[in-house]
């Protein structure tokens, strides 16, 4: 686990130049309310019961780099808890009975996003999109177990920068994140699971 955290932090640190105002537009501390879900791919789709969404909070920070008139690049690190609100039930061919599966995984996610801004005096709308890499640092599946999976996904979203309301710029945005690789697999039953989440975030720039 410590090695994964170190790798994620290193990706962030080596890519952010220090002390170059023309390279770093600003740093942002962000927190978000998150609505998470998981999609189960299973041979017998009819036996799956629907899962309820899991509500959590995310927290992290990012740097906005290489600004031009309208574009900039976002590189950050954020803790996210993925999972479902209730266990999913299906018929297991391994155990020849209906089983309930639930797993929550905490990630350090490292997004790399392209941001487009429509400059304004008080409000600056923006859209952003790009990939992220998630490394698991917390894994709970009944008993606590270790997860060796790294997740690659994509983010799309939009929001606004608000100037003048606070001594510094405030960010408000909505993001949708979708895992492109399996969040995890239930090997004994041949079940593949992918996560997705809606984030409703607020941040403060420095």
GROMACS .gro file of C-alpha atoms in nm:
model
  206
    1UNK     CA    1   0.000   0.000   0.000
    2UNK     CA    2   0.277   0.246   0.093
    3UNK     CA    3   0.452   0.183  -0.238
    4UNK     CA    4   0.135   0.271  -0.432
    5UNK     CA    5   0.091   0.594  -0.237
    6UNK     CA    6   0.455   0.685  -0.298
    7UNK     CA    7   0.422   0.626  -0.672
    8UNK     CA    8   0.108   0.843  -0.695
    9UNK     CA    9   0.267   1.125  -0.497
   10UNK     CA   10   0.581   1.104  -0.708
   11UNK     CA   11   0.377   1.141  -1.027
   12UNK     CA   12   0.235   1.463  -0.888
   13UNK     CA   13   0.559   1.607  -0.751
   14UNK     CA   14   0.785   1.548  -1.049
   15UNK     CA   15   0.537   1.705  -1.290
   16UNK     CA   16   0.476   2.031  -1.098
   17UNK     CA   17   0.756   2.285  -1.144
   18UNK     CA   18   0.821   2.497  -0.839
   19UNK     CA   19   0.860   2.872  -0.833
   20UNK     CA   20   0.758   2.943  -1.192
   21UNK     CA   21   0.457   3.175  -1.195
   22UNK     CA   22   0.426   3.155  -1.572
   23UNK     CA   23   0.387   2.776  -1.549
   24UNK     CA   24   0.157   2.744  -1.245
   25UNK     CA   25  -0.169   2.939  -1.269
   26UNK     CA   26  -0.267   2.840  -0.915
   27UNK     CA   27  -0.299   2.558  -0.665
   28UNK     CA   28  -0.646   2.442  -0.555
   29UNK     CA   29  -0.767   2.254  -0.247
   30UNK     CA   30  -1.093   2.075  -0.330
   31UNK     CA   31  -1.354   1.869  -0.148
   32UNK     CA   32  -1.660   1.704  -0.300
   33UNK     CA   33  -1.977   1.516  -0.218
   34UNK     CA   34  -1.967   1.199  -0.427
   35UNK     CA   35  -2.241   0.961  -0.546
   36UNK     CA   36  -2.082   0.624  -0.637
   37UNK     CA   37  -2.206   0.313  -0.812
   38UNK     CA   38  -2.068  -0.008  -0.958
   39UNK     CA   39  -2.181  -0.201  -1.267
   40UNK     CA   40  -2.156  -0.580  -1.251
   41UNK     CA   41  -2.093  -0.775  -1.573
   42UNK     CA   42  -2.216  -1.130  -1.520
   43UNK     CA   43  -2.316  -1.415  -1.752
   44UNK     CA   44  -2.667  -1.435  -1.606
   45UNK     CA   45  -2.768  -1.067  -1.600
   46UNK     CA   46  -3.124  -1.158  -1.498
   47UNK     CA   47  -3.003  -1.286  -1.160
   48UNK     CA   48  -2.843  -0.955  -1.058
   49UNK     CA   49  -3.020  -0.732  -0.808
   50UNK     CA   50  -2.974  -0.355  -0.853
   51UNK     CA   51  -2.733  -0.173  -0.624
   52UNK     CA   52  -2.802   0.151  -0.442
   53UNK     CA   53  -2.559   0.439  -0.485
   54UNK     CA   54  -2.304   0.507  -0.212
   55UNK     CA   55  -2.273   0.866  -0.088
   56UNK     CA   56  -1.925   0.970   0.029
   57UNK     CA   57  -1.692   1.269   0.042
   58UNK     CA   58  -1.370   1.312  -0.159
   59UNK     CA   59  -1.081   1.543  -0.077
   60UNK     CA   60  -0.765   1.644  -0.258
   61UNK     CA   61  -0.557   1.913  -0.422
   62UNK     CA   62  -0.438   1.997  -0.769
   63UNK     CA   63  -0.220   2.236  -0.964
   64UNK     CA   64  -0.342   2.422  -1.271
   65UNK     CA   65  -0.048   2.436  -1.510
   66UNK     CA   66   0.066   2.592  -1.838
   67UNK     CA   67  -0.215   2.849  -1.868
   68UNK     CA   68  -0.296   3.016  -2.199
   69UNK     CA   69  -0.581   3.257  -2.272
   70UNK     CA   70  -0.838   2.979  -2.250
   71UNK     CA   71  -0.663   2.649  -2.177
   72UNK     CA   72  -0.472   2.497  -1.887
   73UNK     CA   73  -0.372   2.154  -1.759
   74UNK     CA   74  -0.483   2.011  -1.425
   75UNK     CA   75  -0.269   1.759  -1.236
   76UNK     CA   76  -0.380   1.652  -0.892
   77UNK     CA   77  -0.417   1.388  -0.625
   78UNK     CA   78  -0.747   1.305  -0.455
   79UNK     CA   79  -0.873   1.045  -0.209
   80UNK     CA   80  -1.191   0.874  -0.329
   81UNK     CA   81  -1.401   0.597  -0.175
   82UNK     CA   82  -1.569   0.377  -0.439
   83UNK     CA   83  -1.840   0.120  -0.386
   84UNK     CA   84  -2.214   0.062  -0.356
   85UNK     CA   85  -2.464   0.144  -0.082
   86UNK     CA   86  -2.601  -0.211  -0.059
   87UNK     CA   87  -2.467  -0.551  -0.155
   88UNK     CA   88  -2.547  -0.691  -0.500
   89UNK     CA   89  -2.705  -1.036  -0.505
   90UNK     CA   90  -2.673  -1.297  -0.779
   91UNK     CA   91  -2.669  -1.675  -0.827
   92UNK     CA   92  -2.317  -1.810  -0.779
   93UNK     CA   93  -2.217  -2.108  -0.993
   94UNK     CA   94  -1.926  -2.165  -0.755
   95UNK     CA   95  -2.145  -2.208  -0.447
   96UNK     CA   96  -2.466  -2.311  -0.626
   97UNK     CA   97  -2.666  -2.057  -0.428
   98UNK     CA   98  -2.751  -1.691  -0.423
   99UNK     CA   99  -2.472  -1.481  -0.274
  100UNK     CA  100  -2.439  -1.115  -0.176
  101UNK     CA  101  -2.130  -0.921  -0.276
  102UNK     CA  102  -2.022  -0.580  -0.155
  103UNK     CA  103  -1.683  -0.417  -0.174
  104UNK     CA  104  -1.563  -0.065  -0.101
  105UNK     CA  105  -1.222   0.050  -0.221
  106UNK     CA  106  -1.045   0.372  -0.127
  107UNK     CA  107  -0.823   0.519  -0.399
  108UNK     CA  108  -0.566   0.786  -0.441
  109UNK     CA  109  -0.671   0.911  -0.784
  110UNK     CA  110  -0.430   1.111  -1.000
  111UNK     CA  111  -0.623   1.300  -1.271
  112UNK     CA  112  -0.466   1.471  -1.572
  113UNK     CA  113  -0.733   1.702  -1.715
  114UNK     CA  114  -0.750   1.957  -1.993
  115UNK     CA  115  -0.947   2.265  -1.886
  116UNK     CA  116  -1.110   2.522  -2.115
  117UNK     CA  117  -1.210   2.857  -1.964
  118UNK     CA  118  -1.442   3.125  -2.101
  119UNK     CA  119  -1.290   3.423  -1.920
  120UNK     CA  120  -1.524   3.655  -1.728
  121UNK     CA  121  -1.486   3.932  -1.472
  122UNK     CA  122  -1.689   3.781  -1.186
  123UNK     CA  123  -1.769   3.430  -1.314
  124UNK     CA  124  -1.548   3.220  -1.542
  125UNK     CA  125  -1.729   2.908  -1.674
  126UNK     CA  126  -1.514   2.611  -1.767
  127UNK     CA  127  -1.527   2.253  -1.891
  128UNK     CA  128  -1.268   1.983  -1.833
  129UNK     CA  129  -1.195   1.627  -1.935
  130UNK     CA  130  -0.916   1.373  -1.930
  131UNK     CA  131  -0.790   1.043  -1.784
  132UNK     CA  132  -0.707   0.943  -1.429
  133UNK     CA  133  -0.507   0.668  -1.263
  134UNK     CA  134  -0.637   0.521  -0.938
  135UNK     CA  135  -0.420   0.327  -0.695
  136UNK     CA  136  -0.604   0.143  -0.412
  137UNK     CA  137  -0.498   0.217  -0.056
  138UNK     CA  138  -0.797   0.076   0.136
  139UNK     CA  139  -0.992  -0.239   0.051
  140UNK     CA  140  -1.286  -0.385   0.240
  141UNK     CA  141  -1.469  -0.699   0.125
  142UNK     CA  142  -1.624  -0.854   0.433
  143UNK     CA  143  -1.285  -0.917   0.591
  144UNK     CA  144  -1.022  -0.657   0.501
  145UNK     CA  145  -0.820  -0.780   0.204
  146UNK     CA  146  -0.545  -0.646  -0.018
  147UNK     CA  147  -0.618  -0.517  -0.368
  148UNK     CA  148  -0.352  -0.532  -0.640
  149UNK     CA  149  -0.555  -0.361  -0.910
  150UNK     CA  150  -0.478  -0.023  -1.062
  151UNK     CA  151  -0.770   0.152  -1.226
  152UNK     CA  152  -0.764   0.368  -1.538
  153UNK     CA  153  -1.065   0.587  -1.604
  154UNK     CA  154  -1.193   0.905  -1.765
  155UNK     CA  155  -1.340   1.226  -1.625
  156UNK     CA  156  -1.568   1.485  -1.783
  157UNK     CA  157  -1.717   1.785  -1.608
  158UNK     CA  158  -1.781   2.154  -1.590
  159UNK     CA  159  -1.808   2.436  -1.343
  160UNK     CA  160  -1.724   2.796  -1.273
  161UNK     CA  161  -1.458   3.009  -1.111
  162UNK     CA  162  -1.604   3.280  -0.886
  163UNK     CA  163  -1.394   3.593  -0.840
  164UNK     CA  164  -1.445   3.863  -0.578
  165UNK     CA  165  -1.672   3.668  -0.339
  166UNK     CA  166  -1.370   3.568  -0.129
  167UNK     CA  167  -1.019   3.715  -0.108
  168UNK     CA  168  -0.918   3.429  -0.340
  169UNK     CA  169  -1.085   3.250  -0.633
  170UNK     CA  170  -1.347   2.986  -0.552
  171UNK     CA  171  -1.422   2.687  -0.778
  172UNK     CA  172  -1.756   2.508  -0.802
  173UNK     CA  173  -1.791   2.212  -1.037
  174UNK     CA  174  -1.960   1.883  -1.123
  175UNK     CA  175  -1.758   1.587  -1.252
  176UNK     CA  176  -1.849   1.241  -1.381
  177UNK     CA  177  -1.583   0.971  -1.350
  178UNK     CA  178  -1.603   0.629  -1.511
  179UNK     CA  179  -1.359   0.340  -1.473
  180UNK     CA  180  -1.241   0.212  -1.812
  181UNK     CA  181  -1.069  -0.090  -1.658
  182UNK     CA  182  -1.221  -0.326  -1.401
  183UNK     CA  183  -1.237  -0.184  -1.050
  184UNK     CA  184  -1.213  -0.545  -0.933
  185UNK     CA  185  -1.316  -0.897  -1.034
  186UNK     CA  186  -1.487  -1.179  -0.849
  187UNK     CA  187  -1.277  -1.457  -0.997
  188UNK     CA  188  -1.470  -1.757  -0.868
  189UNK     CA  189  -1.792  -1.643  -1.037
  190UNK     CA  190  -1.652  -1.466  -1.343
  191UNK     CA  191  -1.793  -1.126  -1.242
  192UNK     CA  192  -1.631  -0.805  -1.366
  193UNK     CA  193  -1.704  -0.481  -1.180
  194UNK     CA  194  -1.652  -0.123  -1.296
  195UNK     CA  195  -1.709   0.189  -1.086
  196UNK     CA  196  -1.851   0.529  -1.167
  197UNK     CA  197  -1.916   0.843  -0.966
  198UNK     CA  198  -2.068   1.190  -0.977
  199UNK     CA  199  -1.877   1.455  -0.784
  200UNK     CA  200  -2.022   1.786  -0.669
  201UNK     CA  201  -1.716   1.983  -0.562
  202UNK     CA  202  -1.601   2.313  -0.421
  203UNK     CA  203  -1.244   2.438  -0.411
  204UNK     CA  204  -1.033   2.736  -0.312
  205UNK     CA  205  -0.739   2.858  -0.521
  206UNK     CA  206  -0.408   2.987  -0.385
   0.00000   0.00000   0.00000
